[in-house]
Coordinates of N, CA and C in Angstrom, one line a residue:
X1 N -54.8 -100.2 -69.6 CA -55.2 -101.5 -70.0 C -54.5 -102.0 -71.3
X2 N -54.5 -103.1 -71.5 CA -53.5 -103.9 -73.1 C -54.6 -103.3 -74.1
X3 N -55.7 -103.2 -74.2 CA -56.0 -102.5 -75.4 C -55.7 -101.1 -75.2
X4 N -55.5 -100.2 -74.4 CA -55.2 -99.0 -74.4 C -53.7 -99.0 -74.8
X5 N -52.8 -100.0 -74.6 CA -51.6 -99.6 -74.7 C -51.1 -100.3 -76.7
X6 N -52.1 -101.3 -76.8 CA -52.3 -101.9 -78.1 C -52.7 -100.5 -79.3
X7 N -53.7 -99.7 -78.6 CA -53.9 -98.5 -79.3 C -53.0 -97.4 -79.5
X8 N -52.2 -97.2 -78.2 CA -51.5 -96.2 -78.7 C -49.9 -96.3 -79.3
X9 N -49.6 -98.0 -79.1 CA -48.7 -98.6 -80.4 C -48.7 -98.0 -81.9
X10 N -50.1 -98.6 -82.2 CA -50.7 -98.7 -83.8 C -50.5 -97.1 -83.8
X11 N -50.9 -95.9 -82.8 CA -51.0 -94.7 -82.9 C -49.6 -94.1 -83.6
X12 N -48.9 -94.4 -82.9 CA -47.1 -94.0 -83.0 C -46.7 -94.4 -84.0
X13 N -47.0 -96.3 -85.1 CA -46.8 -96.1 -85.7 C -47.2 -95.4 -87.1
X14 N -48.6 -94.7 -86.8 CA -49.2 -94.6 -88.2 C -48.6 -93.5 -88.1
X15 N -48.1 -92.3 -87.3 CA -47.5 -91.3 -87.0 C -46.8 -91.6 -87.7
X16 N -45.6 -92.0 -87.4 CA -44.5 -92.2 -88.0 C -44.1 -92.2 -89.2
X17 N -45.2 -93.3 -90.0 CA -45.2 -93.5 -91.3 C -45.8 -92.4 -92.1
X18 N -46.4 -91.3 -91.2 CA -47.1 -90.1 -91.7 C -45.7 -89.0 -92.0
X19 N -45.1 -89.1 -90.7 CA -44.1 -88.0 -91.1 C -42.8 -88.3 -91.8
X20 N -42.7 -89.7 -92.6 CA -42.1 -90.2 -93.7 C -42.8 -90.2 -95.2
X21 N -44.5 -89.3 -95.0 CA -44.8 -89.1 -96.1 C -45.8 -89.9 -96.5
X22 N -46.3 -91.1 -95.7 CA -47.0 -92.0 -96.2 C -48.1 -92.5 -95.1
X23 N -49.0 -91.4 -95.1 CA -50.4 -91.7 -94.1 C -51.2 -92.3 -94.5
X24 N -52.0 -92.7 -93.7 CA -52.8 -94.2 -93.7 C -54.6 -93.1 -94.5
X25 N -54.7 -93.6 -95.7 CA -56.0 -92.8 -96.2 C -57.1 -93.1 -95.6
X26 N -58.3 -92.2 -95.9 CA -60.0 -92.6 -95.6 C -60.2 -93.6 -96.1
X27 N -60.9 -94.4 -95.4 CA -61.3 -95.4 -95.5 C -60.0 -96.5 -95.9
X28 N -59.2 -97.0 -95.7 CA -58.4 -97.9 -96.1 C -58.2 -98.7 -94.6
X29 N -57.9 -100.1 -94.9 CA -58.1 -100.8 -93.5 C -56.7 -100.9 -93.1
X30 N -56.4 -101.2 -91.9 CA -55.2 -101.3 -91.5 C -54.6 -102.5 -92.3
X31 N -54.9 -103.2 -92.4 CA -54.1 -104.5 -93.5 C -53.8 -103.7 -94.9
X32 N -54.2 -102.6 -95.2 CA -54.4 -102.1 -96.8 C -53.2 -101.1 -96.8
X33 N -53.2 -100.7 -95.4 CA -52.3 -99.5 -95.2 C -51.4 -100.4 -94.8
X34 N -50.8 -101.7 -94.6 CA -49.3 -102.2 -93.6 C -49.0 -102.3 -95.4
X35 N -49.6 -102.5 -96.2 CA -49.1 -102.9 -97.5 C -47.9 -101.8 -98.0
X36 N -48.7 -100.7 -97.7 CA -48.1 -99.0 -98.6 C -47.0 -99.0 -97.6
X37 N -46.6 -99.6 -96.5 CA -45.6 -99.3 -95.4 C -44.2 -99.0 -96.1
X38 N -44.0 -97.4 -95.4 CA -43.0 -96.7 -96.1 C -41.3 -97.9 -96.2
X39 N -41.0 -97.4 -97.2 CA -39.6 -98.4 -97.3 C -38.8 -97.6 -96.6
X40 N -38.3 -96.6 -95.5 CA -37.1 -96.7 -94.5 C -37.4 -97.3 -93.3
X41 N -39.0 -97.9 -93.4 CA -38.9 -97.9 -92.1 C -39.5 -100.3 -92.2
X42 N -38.5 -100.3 -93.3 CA -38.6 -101.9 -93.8 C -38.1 -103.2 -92.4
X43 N -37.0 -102.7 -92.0 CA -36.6 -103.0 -90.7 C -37.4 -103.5 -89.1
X44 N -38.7 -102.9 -89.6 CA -39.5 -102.4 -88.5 C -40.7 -103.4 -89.1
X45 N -41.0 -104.0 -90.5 CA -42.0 -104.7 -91.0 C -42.5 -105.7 -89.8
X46 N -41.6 -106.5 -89.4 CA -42.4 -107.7 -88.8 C -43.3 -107.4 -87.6
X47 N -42.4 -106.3 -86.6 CA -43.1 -105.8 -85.7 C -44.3 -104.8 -86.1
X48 N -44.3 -104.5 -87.0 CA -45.4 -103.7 -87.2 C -46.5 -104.4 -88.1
X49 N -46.7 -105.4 -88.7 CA -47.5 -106.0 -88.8 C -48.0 -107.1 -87.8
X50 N -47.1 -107.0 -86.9 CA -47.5 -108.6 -85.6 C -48.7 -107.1 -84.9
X51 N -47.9 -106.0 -85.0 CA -48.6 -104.5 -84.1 C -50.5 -104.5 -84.6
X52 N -49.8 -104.3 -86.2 CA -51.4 -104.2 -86.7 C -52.6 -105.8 -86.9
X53 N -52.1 -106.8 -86.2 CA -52.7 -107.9 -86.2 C -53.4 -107.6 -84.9
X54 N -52.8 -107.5 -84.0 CA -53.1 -106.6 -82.4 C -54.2 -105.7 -82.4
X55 N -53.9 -105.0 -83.1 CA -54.9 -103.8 -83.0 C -56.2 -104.2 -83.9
X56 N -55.8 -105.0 -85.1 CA -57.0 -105.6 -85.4 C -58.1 -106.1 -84.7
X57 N -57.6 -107.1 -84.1 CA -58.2 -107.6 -82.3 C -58.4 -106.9 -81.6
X58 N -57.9 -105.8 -81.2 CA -58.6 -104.9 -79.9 C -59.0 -104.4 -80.5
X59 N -59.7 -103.7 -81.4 CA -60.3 -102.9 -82.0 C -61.5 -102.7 -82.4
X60 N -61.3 -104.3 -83.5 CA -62.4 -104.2 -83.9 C -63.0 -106.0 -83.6
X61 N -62.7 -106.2 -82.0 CA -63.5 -107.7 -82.3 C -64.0 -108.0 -80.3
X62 N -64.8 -108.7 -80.3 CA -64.6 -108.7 -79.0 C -63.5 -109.7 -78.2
X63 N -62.7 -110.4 -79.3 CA -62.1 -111.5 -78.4 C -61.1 -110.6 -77.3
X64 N -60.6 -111.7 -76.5 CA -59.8 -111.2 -74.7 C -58.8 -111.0 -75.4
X65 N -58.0 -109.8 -74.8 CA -57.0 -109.2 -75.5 C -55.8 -109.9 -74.3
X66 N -55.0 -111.2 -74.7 CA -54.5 -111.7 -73.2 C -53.0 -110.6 -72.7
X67 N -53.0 -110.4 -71.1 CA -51.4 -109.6 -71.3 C -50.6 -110.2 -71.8
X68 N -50.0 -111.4 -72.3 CA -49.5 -111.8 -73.1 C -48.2 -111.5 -73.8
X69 N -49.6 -110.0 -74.6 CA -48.9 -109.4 -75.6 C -48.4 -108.1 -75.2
X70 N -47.9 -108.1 -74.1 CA -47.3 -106.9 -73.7 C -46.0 -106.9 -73.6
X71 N -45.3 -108.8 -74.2 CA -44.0 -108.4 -74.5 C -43.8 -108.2 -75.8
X72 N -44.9 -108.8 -76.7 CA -45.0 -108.4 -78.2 C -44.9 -106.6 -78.4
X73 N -45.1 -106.1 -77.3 CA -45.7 -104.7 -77.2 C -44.1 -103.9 -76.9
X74 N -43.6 -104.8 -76.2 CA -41.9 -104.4 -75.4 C -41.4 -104.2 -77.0
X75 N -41.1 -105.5 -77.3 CA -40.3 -106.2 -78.7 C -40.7 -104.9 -79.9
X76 N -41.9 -104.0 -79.6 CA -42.2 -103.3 -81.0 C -41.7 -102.1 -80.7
X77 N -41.9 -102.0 -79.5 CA -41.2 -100.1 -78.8 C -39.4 -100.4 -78.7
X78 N -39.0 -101.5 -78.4 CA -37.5 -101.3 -78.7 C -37.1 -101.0 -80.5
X79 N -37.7 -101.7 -81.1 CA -37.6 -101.6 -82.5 C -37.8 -100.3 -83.0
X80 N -39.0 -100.2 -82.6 CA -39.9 -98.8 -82.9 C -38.7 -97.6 -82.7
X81 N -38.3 -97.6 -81.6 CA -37.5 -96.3 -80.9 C -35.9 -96.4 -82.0
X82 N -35.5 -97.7 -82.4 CA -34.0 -97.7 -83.1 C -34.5 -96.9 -84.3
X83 N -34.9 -97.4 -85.2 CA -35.9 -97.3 -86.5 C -35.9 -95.5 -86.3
X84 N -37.0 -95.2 -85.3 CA -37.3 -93.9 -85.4 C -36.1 -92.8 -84.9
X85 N -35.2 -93.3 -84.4 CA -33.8 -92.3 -84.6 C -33.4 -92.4 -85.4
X86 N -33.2 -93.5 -86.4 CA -32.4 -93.4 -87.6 C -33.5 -92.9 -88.6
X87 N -34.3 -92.9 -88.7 CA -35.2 -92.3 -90.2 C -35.4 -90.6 -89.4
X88 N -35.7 -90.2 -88.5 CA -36.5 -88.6 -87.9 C -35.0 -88.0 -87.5
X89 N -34.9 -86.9 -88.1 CA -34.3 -86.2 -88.2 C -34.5 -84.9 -88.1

């Protein structure tokens, strides 16, 4: 389902930004954490904040999650995958 796949987006990238050193703390909201977003992975900003707008919505609201955004979802995994061969090593 688009929130299952909205979820495991947000999942990959909080990973990411974990094993660059910079995980998302207790209690901090996802808008608190796109702020601390590590700087190698600056390139990847817009999609990952359009990501954490997404997941705000499926998450935590009831409005209809439309498929829609499953090309918003394409557009963040082609990003997502450049980004994360050039930073993981």
């Amino acid at each position: 389902d688009t929130r299952g796949h909205i979820e495991h987006a947000y999942t990959a990238l909080c990973a990411l930004a974990t094993d660059l050193g910079v995980p998302r703390l207790e209690g901090e909201t996802p808008l608190e954490y796109i702020r601390r977003f590590p700087d190698p992975l600056a390139s990847l900003r817009e999609e990952a904040e359009g990501l954490t707008r997404l997941y705000l919505v499926s998450a935590y609201s009831d409005l209809p999650v439309e498929e829609r955004v499953l090309d918003q979802l394409r557009k963040f995994w082609i990003t997502y995958d450049r980004v994360r061969n050039r930073v993981v090593r």
